[in-house]
PDB file of C-alpha atoms and ligand atoms in Angstrom:
ATOM      1  CA  LEU A   1      40.535  98.007  63.580  1.00 93.00           C
ATOM      2  CA  TYR A   2      41.340  94.398  62.445  1.00 94.00           C
ATOM      3  CA  VAL A   3      44.722  94.155  60.896  1.00 95.00           C
ATOM      4  CA  GLU A   4      46.510  91.201  59.515  1.00 94.00           C
ATOM      5  CA  HIS A   5      49.964  92.168  61.021  1.00 96.00           C
ATOM      6  CA  PRO A   6      51.946  91.169  64.239  1.00 97.00           C
ATOM      7  CA  LEU A   7      51.139  93.637  66.935  1.00 98.00           C
ATOM      8  CA  GLY A   8      53.746  94.689  69.812  1.00 97.00           C
ATOM      9  CA  ALA A   9      55.240  97.592  71.578  1.00 97.00           C
ATOM     10  CA  GLY A  10      56.806  99.953  68.922  1.00 97.00           C
ATOM     11  CA  GLN A  11      55.617  97.615  66.156  1.00 97.00           C
ATOM     12  CA  SER A  12      54.824  99.577  62.975  1.00 98.00           C
ATOM     13  CA  VAL A  13      51.577  98.334  61.033  1.00 98.00           C
ATOM     14  CA  PRO A  14      51.364  99.305  57.485  1.00 97.00           C
ATOM     15  CA  LEU A  15      47.866 100.032  56.191  1.00 96.00           C
ATOM     16  CA  ASP A  16      46.574  98.734  52.834  1.00 93.00           C
ATOM     17  CA  ARG A  17      44.753 101.054  50.475  1.00 94.00           C
ATOM     18  CA  ASP A  18      41.136 100.090  51.798  1.00 93.00           C
ATOM     19  CA  GLN A  19      42.118 100.694  55.308  1.00 94.00           C
ATOM     20  CA  ALA A  20      43.860 103.982  54.573  1.00 96.00           C
ATOM     21  CA  HIS A  21      40.633 104.969  52.591  1.00 96.00           C
ATOM     22  CA  TYR A  22      38.460 104.210  55.590  1.00 94.00           C
ATOM     23  CA  LEU A  23      40.484 105.700  58.296  1.00 95.00           C
ATOM     24  CA  PHE A  24      41.772 108.794  56.471  1.00 96.00           C
ATOM     25  CA  GLY A  25      39.101 109.466  53.915  1.00 95.00           C
ATOM     26  CA  VAL A  26      35.846 108.225  55.587  1.00 94.00           C
ATOM     27  CA  MET A  27      36.852 108.462  59.304  1.00 94.00           C
ATOM     28  CA  ARG A  28      38.924 111.725  58.751  1.00 95.00           C
ATOM     29  CA  GLN A  29      41.680 110.463  61.142  1.00 96.00           C
ATOM     30  CA  THR A  30      44.983 112.333  60.956  1.00 96.00           C
ATOM     31  CA  VAL A  31      48.528 112.002  62.027  1.00 97.00           C
ATOM     32  CA  GLY A  32      48.796 111.670  65.789  1.00 97.00           C
ATOM     33  CA  ALA A  33      45.373 110.163  66.165  1.00 97.00           C
ATOM     34  CA  GLN A  34      45.128 107.156  68.513  1.00 97.00           C
ATOM     35  CA  LEU A  35      43.193 103.862  67.284  1.00 96.00           C
ATOM     36  CA  LEU A  36      42.630 100.432  68.827  1.00 96.00           C
ATOM     37  CA  LEU A  37      43.857  97.447  66.769  1.00 97.00           C
ATOM     38  CA  PHE A  38      43.495  93.629  67.010  1.00 96.00           C
ATOM     39  CA  ASN A  39      44.685  90.936  64.877  1.00 97.00           C
ATOM     40  CA  GLY A  40      42.981  87.875  66.480  1.00 94.00           C
ATOM     41  CA  GLU A  41      46.204  86.643  68.149  1.00 96.00           C
ATOM     42  CA  ASP A  42      47.906  89.427  70.108  1.00 97.00           C
ATOM     43  CA  GLY A  43      45.131  91.053  71.969  1.00 97.00           C
ATOM     44  CA  GLU A  44      44.045  94.688  71.447  1.00 97.00           C
ATOM     45  CA  TRP A  45      46.797  97.446  71.201  1.00 98.00           C
ATOM     46  CA  ARG A  46      46.471 101.130  71.334  1.00 98.00           C
ATOM     47  CA  ALA A  47      48.375 102.529  68.172  1.00 98.00           C
ATOM     48  CA  GLU A  48      49.097 106.049  66.806  1.00 98.00           C
ATOM     49  CA  VAL A  49      48.805 107.177  63.262  1.00 98.00           C
ATOM     50  CA  ALA A  50      52.472 108.014  62.206  1.00 98.00           C
ATOM     51  CA  GLU A  51      52.002 108.361  58.337  1.00 97.00           C
ATOM     52  CA  ALA A  52      48.485 109.117  56.543  1.00 96.00           C
ATOM     53  CA  SER A  53      47.816 109.516  52.877  1.00 94.00           C
ATOM     54  CA  LYS A  54      44.662 108.689  50.747  1.00 90.00           C
ATOM     55  CA  ARG A  55      46.325 105.378  49.554  1.00 93.00           C
ATOM     56  CA  SER A  56      48.532 104.185  52.545  1.00 96.00           C
ATOM     57  CA  GLY A  57      49.525 104.761  56.025  1.00 97.00           C
ATOM     58  CA  VAL A  58      51.595 103.658  58.894  1.00 98.00           C
ATOM     59  CA  LEU A  59      50.425 103.006  62.773  1.00 98.00           C
ATOM     60  CA  ILE A  60      52.958 102.546  65.504  1.00 98.00           C
ATOM     61  CA  CYS A  61      51.637 100.264  68.434  1.00 98.00           C
ATOM     62  CA  GLN A  62      52.113 101.832  71.834  1.00 98.00           C
ATOM     63  CA  GLU A  63      50.597  99.608  74.455  1.00 98.00           C
ATOM     64  CA  GLN A  64      48.412  96.514  74.876  1.00 98.00           C
ATOM     65  CA  THR A  65      44.975  97.676  76.075  1.00 97.00           C
ATOM     66  CA  ARG A  66      43.521  94.075  76.381  1.00 96.00           C
ATOM     67  CA  PRO A  67      44.824  90.681  76.251  1.00 96.00           C
ATOM     68  CA  LEU A  68      43.553  88.239  73.813  1.00 95.00           C
ATOM     69  CA  VAL A  69      40.280  86.627  74.887  1.00 91.00           C
ATOM     70  CA  LEU A  70      39.658  83.312  73.459  1.00 91.00           C
ATOM     71  CA  PRO A  71      35.931  82.228  73.110  1.00 90.00           C
ATOM     72  CA  PRO A  72      35.051  78.898  74.554  1.00 92.00           C
ATOM     73  CA  ASP A  73      35.685  76.019  72.104  1.00 95.00           C
ATOM     74  CA  LEU A  74      32.370  75.949  70.143  1.00 97.00           C
ATOM     75  CA  TRP A  75      32.127  75.252  66.600  1.00 98.00           C
ATOM     76  CA  LEU A  76      28.994  76.231  64.593  1.00 98.00           C
ATOM     77  CA  LEU A  77      28.095  73.824  61.834  1.00 98.00           C
ATOM     78  CA  PHE A  78      25.387  75.047  59.500  1.00 97.00           C
ATOM     79  CA  ALA A  79      24.174  74.118  56.064  1.00 95.00           C
ATOM     80  CA  PRO A  80      24.559  77.201  53.711  1.00 91.00           C
ATOM     81  CA  ILE A  81      21.291  78.759  52.729  1.00 88.00           C
ATOM     82  CA  LYS A  82      20.590  81.876  50.635  1.00 86.00           C
ATOM     83  CA  LYS A  83      23.588  84.163  50.512  1.00 84.00           C
ATOM     84  CA  VAL A  84      22.347  87.121  52.534  1.00 86.00           C
ATOM     85  CA  ARG A  85      21.062  84.712  55.227  1.00 91.00           C
ATOM     86  CA  THR A  86      24.383  82.600  55.334  1.00 93.00           C
ATOM     87  CA  ASP A  87      26.076  85.999  55.849  1.00 95.00           C
ATOM     88  CA  PHE A  88      23.763  86.616  58.590  1.00 96.00           C
ATOM     89  CA  ILE A  89      24.522  83.246  60.295  1.00 97.00           C
ATOM     90  CA  VAL A  90      28.392  83.883  60.004  1.00 97.00           C
ATOM     91  CA  GLU A  91      27.922  87.381  61.579  1.00 97.00           C
ATOM     92  CA  LYS A  92      25.819  86.183  64.353  1.00 97.00           C
ATOM     93  CA  ALA A  93      28.119  83.160  65.197  1.00 97.00           C
ATOM     94  CA  ALA A  94      31.090  85.777  65.250  1.00 97.00           C
ATOM     95  CA  GLU A  95      29.094  88.148  67.565  1.00 95.00           C
ATOM     96  CA  MET A  96      28.015  85.240  69.827  1.00 95.00           C
ATOM     97  CA  GLY A  97      31.428  83.687  70.348  1.00 93.00           C
ATOM     98  CA  ALA A  98      31.691  80.765  68.100  1.00 96.00           C
ATOM     99  CA  ALA A  99      35.320  79.718  67.776  1.00 96.00           C
ATOM    100  CA  ARG A 100      35.095  78.179  64.348  1.00 98.00           C
ATOM    101  CA  ILE A 101      32.365  78.313  61.815  1.00 98.00           C
ATOM    102  CA  LEU A 102      31.835  75.384  59.414  1.00 98.00           C
ATOM    103  CA  PRO A 103      29.655  75.586  56.506  1.00 97.00           C
ATOM    104  CA  VAL A 104      28.575  71.971  55.985  1.00 97.00           C
ATOM    105  CA  GLN A 105      26.933  70.261  52.794  1.00 96.00           C
ATOM    106  CA  THR A 106      24.089  68.097  53.709  1.00 97.00           C
ATOM    107  CA  GLU A 107      21.894  65.913  51.495  1.00 96.00           C
ATOM    108  CA  PHE A 108      19.391  68.848  50.986  1.00 95.00           C
ATOM    109  CA  THR A 109      21.625  71.703  50.925  1.00 92.00           C
ATOM    110  CA  ASN A 110      20.690  73.704  47.963  1.00 81.00           C
ATOM    111  CA  SER A 111      23.853  75.583  47.439  1.00 79.00           C
ATOM    112  CA  ASP A 112      27.133  73.547  46.624  1.00 80.00           C
ATOM    113  CA  ARG A 113      29.552  76.421  47.019  1.00 85.00           C
ATOM    114  CA  ILE A 114      30.341  79.291  49.225  1.00 90.00           C
ATOM    115  CA  ARG A 115      32.433  82.468  49.125  1.00 93.00           C
ATOM    116  CA  GLN A 116      34.667  81.468  52.050  1.00 95.00           C
ATOM    117  CA  ASP A 117      36.714  84.799  51.803  1.00 96.00           C
ATOM    118  CA  ARG A 118      33.650  86.832  51.808  1.00 95.00           C
ATOM    119  CA  LEU A 119      32.132  84.953  54.770  1.00 97.00           C
ATOM    120  CA  GLN A 120      35.532  85.385  56.666  1.00 97.00           C
ATOM    121  CA  ALA A 121      35.253  89.216  55.934  1.00 96.00           C
ATOM    122  CA  HIS A 122      31.839  89.116  57.443  1.00 96.00           C
ATOM    123  CA  ALA A 123      33.374  87.416  60.467  1.00 97.00           C
ATOM    124  CA  VAL A 124      36.154  90.179  60.812  1.00 96.00           C
ATOM    125  CA  GLU A 125      33.557  92.799  60.643  1.00 95.00           C
ATOM    126  CA  ALA A 126      31.255  91.302  63.221  1.00 96.00           C
ATOM    127  CA  ALA A 127      34.360  90.965  65.476  1.00 95.00           C
ATOM    128  CA  GLU A 128      35.326  94.574  65.029  1.00 93.00           C
ATOM    129  CA  GLN A 129      31.684  95.697  65.733  1.00 93.00           C
ATOM    130  CA  CYS A 130      31.340  93.682  68.843  1.00 92.00           C
ATOM    131  CA  GLY A 131      34.611  94.564  70.400  1.00 90.00           C
ATOM    132  CA  GLY A 132      36.190  91.224  70.266  1.00 89.00           C
ATOM    133  CA  THR A 133      39.927  90.568  70.202  1.00 93.00           C
ATOM    134  CA  TYR A 134      39.416  87.197  68.395  1.00 95.00           C
ATOM    135  CA  VAL A 135      38.240  86.259  64.883  1.00 96.00           C
ATOM    136  CA  PRO A 136      36.631  82.959  64.447  1.00 97.00           C
ATOM    137  CA  GLU A 137      37.920  80.907  61.355  1.00 97.00           C
ATOM    138  CA  VAL A 138      35.237  80.293  58.669  1.00 98.00           C
ATOM    139  CA  ALA A 139      36.094  77.078  57.184  1.00 97.00           C
ATOM    140  CA  ASP A 140      35.599  75.927  53.568  1.00 96.00           C
ATOM    141  CA  LEU A 141      32.533  74.105  52.810  1.00 96.00           C
ATOM    142  CA  GLN A 142      32.860  70.429  53.497  1.00 96.00           C
ATOM    143  CA  LYS A 143      30.423  67.520  53.630  1.00 96.00           C
ATOM    144  CA  LEU A 144      28.623  66.817  56.993  1.00 97.00           C
ATOM    145  CA  SER A 145      29.208  63.060  56.361  1.00 97.00           C
ATOM    146  CA  ARG A 146      32.845  63.450  56.089  1.00 97.00           C
ATOM    147  CA  LEU A 147      33.227  65.508  59.377  1.00 97.00           C
ATOM    148  CA  LEU A 148      30.865  62.933  61.104  1.00 97.00           C
ATOM    149  CA  ASP A 149      33.267  60.209  59.864  1.00 96.00           C
ATOM    150  CA  HIS A 150      36.243  61.742  61.808  1.00 96.00           C
ATOM    151  CA  TRP A 151      34.272  63.380  64.716  1.00 97.00           C
ATOM    152  CA  PRO A 152      36.725  64.099  67.451  1.00 96.00           C
ATOM    153  CA  GLU A 153      36.248  61.765  70.519  1.00 94.00           C
ATOM    154  CA  GLU A 154      35.844  64.674  73.186  1.00 93.00           C
ATOM    155  CA  ARG A 155      33.570  66.990  71.187  1.00 96.00           C
ATOM    156  CA  GLN A 156      30.096  67.212  72.211  1.00 94.00           C
ATOM    157  CA  LEU A 157      27.468  68.030  69.566  1.00 95.00           C
ATOM    158  CA  MET A 158      24.206  70.059  70.008  1.00 94.00           C
ATOM    159  CA  PHE A 159      21.905  68.406  67.354  1.00 94.00           C
ATOM    160  CA  CYS A 160      19.035  70.918  66.684  1.00 94.00           C
ATOM    161  CA  ASP A 161      16.282  68.847  65.465  1.00 92.00           C
ATOM    162  CA  GLU A 162      12.904  70.387  64.826  1.00 87.00           C
ATOM    163  CA  ALA A 163      11.387  67.061  64.687  1.00 84.00           C
ATOM    164  CA  GLU A 164      12.244  66.542  68.511  1.00 80.00           C
ATOM    165  CA  VAL A 165       9.746  68.059  70.985  1.00 70.00           C
ATOM    166  CA  GLY A 166      11.451  68.664  74.350  1.00 63.00           C
ATOM    167  CA  SER A 167      13.085  71.228  76.525  1.00 57.00           C
ATOM    168  CA  ALA A 168      15.727  73.350  74.744  1.00 52.00           C
ATOM    169  CA  LEU A 169      17.767  73.018  77.906  1.00 54.00           C
ATOM    170  CA  ALA A 170      17.893  69.124  77.927  1.00 53.00           C
ATOM    171  CA  LEU A 171      21.555  69.528  77.267  1.00 58.00           C
ATOM    172  CA  ALA A 172      24.301  67.212  78.595  1.00 60.00           C
ATOM    173  CA  SER A 173      25.365  67.025  82.274  1.00 65.00           C
ATOM    174  CA  GLU A 174      27.686  69.467  83.849  1.00 64.00           C
ATOM    175  CA  THR A 175      30.567  67.126  83.107  1.00 65.00           C
ATOM    176  CA  ALA A 176      30.184  68.064  79.320  1.00 73.00           C
ATOM    177  CA  ALA A 177      30.472  71.719  80.499  1.00 75.00           C
ATOM    178  CA  GLN A 178      34.232  71.547  80.202  1.00 82.00           C
ATOM    179  CA  ALA A 179      34.141  69.681  76.855  1.00 90.00           C
ATOM    180  CA  PRO A 180      34.684  71.220  73.471  1.00 95.00           C
ATOM    181  CA  TRP A 181      31.177  71.650  71.748  1.00 95.00           C
ATOM    182  CA  ALA A 182      29.698  72.077  68.273  1.00 97.00           C
ATOM    183  CA  ILE A 183      26.250  72.976  67.336  1.00 97.00           C
ATOM    184  CA  VAL A 184      24.685  71.657  63.966  1.00 98.00           C
ATOM    185  CA  ILE A 185      21.892  73.293  62.164  1.00 97.00           C
ATOM    186  CA  GLY A 186      20.148  71.796  58.988  1.00 96.00           C
ATOM    187  CA  PRO A 187      19.306  73.452  55.769  1.00 94.00           C
ATOM    188  CA  GLU A 188      15.955  74.910  54.591  1.00 93.00           C
ATOM    189  CA  GLY A 189      14.958  71.227  53.631  1.00 93.00           C
ATOM    190  CA  GLY A 190      16.052  69.946  57.034  1.00 95.00           C
ATOM    191  CA  PHE A 191      18.455  66.903  57.511  1.00 96.00           C
ATOM    192  CA  SER A 192      17.519  63.733  55.619  1.00 96.00           C
ATOM    193  CA  GLU A 193      16.340  60.761  57.448  1.00 95.00           C
ATOM    194  CA  ALA A 194      19.617  59.138  57.072  1.00 96.00           C
ATOM    195  CA  GLU A 195      21.366  62.182  58.481  1.00 97.00           C
ATOM    196  CA  ARG A 196      19.088  62.346  61.456  1.00 96.00           C
ATOM    197  CA  LYS A 197      19.679  58.686  62.269  1.00 95.00           C
ATOM    198  CA  ARG A 198      23.594  59.365  61.982  1.00 97.00           C
ATOM    199  CA  LEU A 199      23.160  62.332  64.242  1.00 96.00           C
ATOM    200  CA  HIS A 200      21.119  60.672  66.770  1.00 93.00           C
ATOM    201  CA  ALA A 201      23.509  57.577  66.787  1.00 94.00           C
ATOM    202  CA  LEU A 202      26.694  59.853  67.368  1.00 95.00           C
ATOM    203  CA  PRO A 203      27.687  59.038  70.954  1.00 92.00           C
ATOM    204  CA  GLN A 204      28.551  62.785  71.660  1.00 92.00           C
ATOM    205  CA  SER A 205      25.160  63.864  70.226  1.00 92.00           C
ATOM    206  CA  HIS A 206      22.646  65.827  72.462  1.00 90.00           C
ATOM    207  CA  VAL A 207      19.397  66.348  70.618  1.00 90.00           C
ATOM    208  CA  VAL A 208      17.856  69.781  71.385  1.00 91.00           C
ATOM    209  CA  SER A 209      14.706  71.286  70.695  1.00 91.00           C
ATOM    210  CA  LEU A 210      14.359  75.032  70.112  1.00 93.00           C
ATOM    211  CA  GLY A 211      10.636  75.038  70.620  1.00 91.00           C
ATOM    212  CA  PRO A 212       7.462  73.706  68.960  1.00 90.00           C
ATOM    213  CA  ARG A 213       7.684  75.868  65.832  1.00 93.00           C
ATOM    214  CA  ILE A 214       9.952  75.248  62.775  1.00 95.00           C
ATOM    215  CA  LEU A 215      12.474  78.122  62.818  1.00 96.00           C
ATOM    216  CA  ARG A 216      14.298  79.406  59.605  1.00 96.00           C
ATOM    217  CA  ALA A 217      17.836  77.994  59.705  1.00 95.00           C
ATOM    218  CA  ASP A 218      19.232  81.349  60.587  1.00 96.00           C
ATOM    219  CA  THR A 219      16.864  81.884  63.350  1.00 97.00           C
ATOM    220  CA  ALA A 220      17.581  78.429  64.711  1.00 97.00           C
ATOM    221  CA  ALA A 221      21.377  79.299  64.500  1.00 97.00           C
ATOM    222  CA  VAL A 222      20.912  82.244  66.653  1.00 97.00           C
ATOM    223  CA  ALA A 223      18.413  80.411  69.054  1.00 96.00           C
ATOM    224  CA  ALA A 224      20.935  77.538  69.248  1.00 96.00           C
ATOM    225  CA  LEU A 225      23.886  79.880  70.161  1.00 97.00           C
ATOM    226  CA  THR A 226      21.868  81.631  72.696  1.00 96.00           C
ATOM    227  CA  VAL A 227      20.795  78.393  74.399  1.00 93.00           C
ATOM    228  CA  TRP A 228      24.442  77.181  74.461  1.00 92.00           C
ATOM    229  CA  GLN A 229      25.868  80.368  75.782  1.00 92.00           C
ATOM    230  CA  GLN A 230      23.399  80.443  78.535  1.00 89.00           C
ATOM    231  CA  ARG A 231      24.367  77.093  79.603  1.00 86.00           C
ATOM    232  CA  TYR A 232      28.097  76.819  78.841  1.00 85.00           C
ATOM    233  CA  GLY A 233      29.201  79.974  77.546  1.00 83.00           C
ATOM    234  CA  ASP A 234      31.885  82.537  78.862  1.00 75.00           C
TER     235      ASP A 234
HETATM  236  N1  SAM B   1      12.744  70.181  57.921  1.00 81.30           N
HETATM  237  C1  SAM B   1      12.215  71.495  58.293  1.00 81.30           C
HETATM  238  C2  SAM B   1      10.694  71.406  57.600  1.00 81.30           C
HETATM  239  O1  SAM B   1       9.903  70.744  58.059  1.00 81.30           O
HETATM  240  O2  SAM B   1      10.441  71.982  56.617  1.00 81.30           O
HETATM  241  C3  SAM B   1      12.775  72.646  57.962  1.00 81.30           C
HETATM  242  C4  SAM B   1      14.224  72.618  58.539  1.00 81.30           C
HETATM  243  S1  SAM B   1      14.646  74.292  59.411  1.00 81.30           S
HETATM  244  C5  SAM B   1      14.166  75.504  58.142  1.00 81.30           C
HETATM  245  C6  SAM B   1      16.364  74.260  59.453  1.00 81.30           C
HETATM  246  C7  SAM B   1      17.034  73.758  60.517  1.00 81.30           C
HETATM  247  O3  SAM B   1      16.755  74.645  61.677  1.00 81.30           O
HETATM  248  C8  SAM B   1      16.644  72.327  60.961  1.00 81.30           C
HETATM  249  O4  SAM B   1      17.200  71.279  60.221  1.00 81.30           O
HETATM  250  C9  SAM B   1      17.084  72.297  62.510  1.00 81.30           C
HETATM  251  O5  SAM B   1      18.434  72.114  62.592  1.00 81.30           O
HETATM  252  C10 SAM B   1      16.788  73.846  62.881  1.00 81.30           C
HETATM  253  N2  SAM B   1      15.574  74.016  63.604  1.00 81.30           N
HETATM  254  C11 SAM B   1      14.445  74.719  63.146  1.00 81.30           C
HETATM  255  N3  SAM B   1      13.560  74.587  63.860  1.00 81.30           N
HETATM  256  C12 SAM B   1      13.907  73.945  65.033  1.00 81.30           C
HETATM  257  C13 SAM B   1      13.385  73.698  66.236  1.00 81.30           C
HETATM  258  N4  SAM B   1      12.011  73.993  66.630  1.00 81.30           N
HETATM  259  N5  SAM B   1      14.075  72.954  67.197  1.00 81.30           N
HETATM  260  C14 SAM B   1      15.273  72.516  66.962  1.00 81.30           C
HETATM  261  N6  SAM B   1      15.914  72.807  65.707  1.00 81.30           N
HETATM  262  C15 SAM B   1      15.153  73.565  64.563  1.00 81.30           C
END
C-alpha cells in the first residue's frame, strides 16, 4: 500500500478515509493484520494494523523489508492524447521504470491541459501493482520547445521518429549507457517539421525507429520504453 507518510521502525501511520475503506471494508483486514507499505522514499516496510474502523485506522511500522530501489534516471516525454490512452501511457511508464513522466505540449498536440493529480494517482496505482518502492513524478503539462530550450547537457534523448527507417537499436554508444536519458514520443498528428528539425539538431539526440509501421502514440511509448530497457535498463 502506498502512503504519503514517513516510514520507520515504530512509526505510526494514520490512514485516510479512502485507505481505511479499502483495507477494512473491501479487503476485510482487521487489527493485527500485517501489510507492506511504501512511500516512494523510505523503501518497503512491514506494518501491523493497530486501529481499524470504517473511516480511519492506524498502522505501526515493524521492519524494513526492502530498501528504496531507484529506477534508472529515465524521463518519458509524451504529448497527451485521448484521456484513457494518456492514463495508459502513464501507467506503462511507471510499470516500466521511468523515473519522471513529462506530458509535453507540441504544435499538433490536441489537448492543452491534463489532470496532473489524476495522472499521478495512476502512477501510484501502477507502482503498487508492480511491487515498486518508487513512484515516478508526473510533471505538469509544459511546452516541448521550452524543455528543449533548457535541455540538460548530459541527458541523452531517444527521439522516436516514425519517418526514420532504421534499426530500433541504433542507439548511442555504451558511453551513453551511464548517462541520464529521456524518450520523446509525438502526438497523434506527429511532430511538426520544425520540431523534427529541432529534435534532430539537439546534440544529445539519438533518432530511433520502432519499426516500419506507424504506431499509435501509446503503443510507441511502450515499444520505446522496452527498447530502452533492453539496452540500458536496470
Ligand atoms: N505523424 C504520424 C502520421 O503519419 O500519422 C503519426 C504519429 S504517431 C501516431 C505518434 C508518435 O509515435 C510519433 O510522433 C513517434 O514519436 C511515435 N512513433 C510511431 N510510430 C513510430 C515508429 N515506427 N518509429 C518511431 N517512432 C514512432
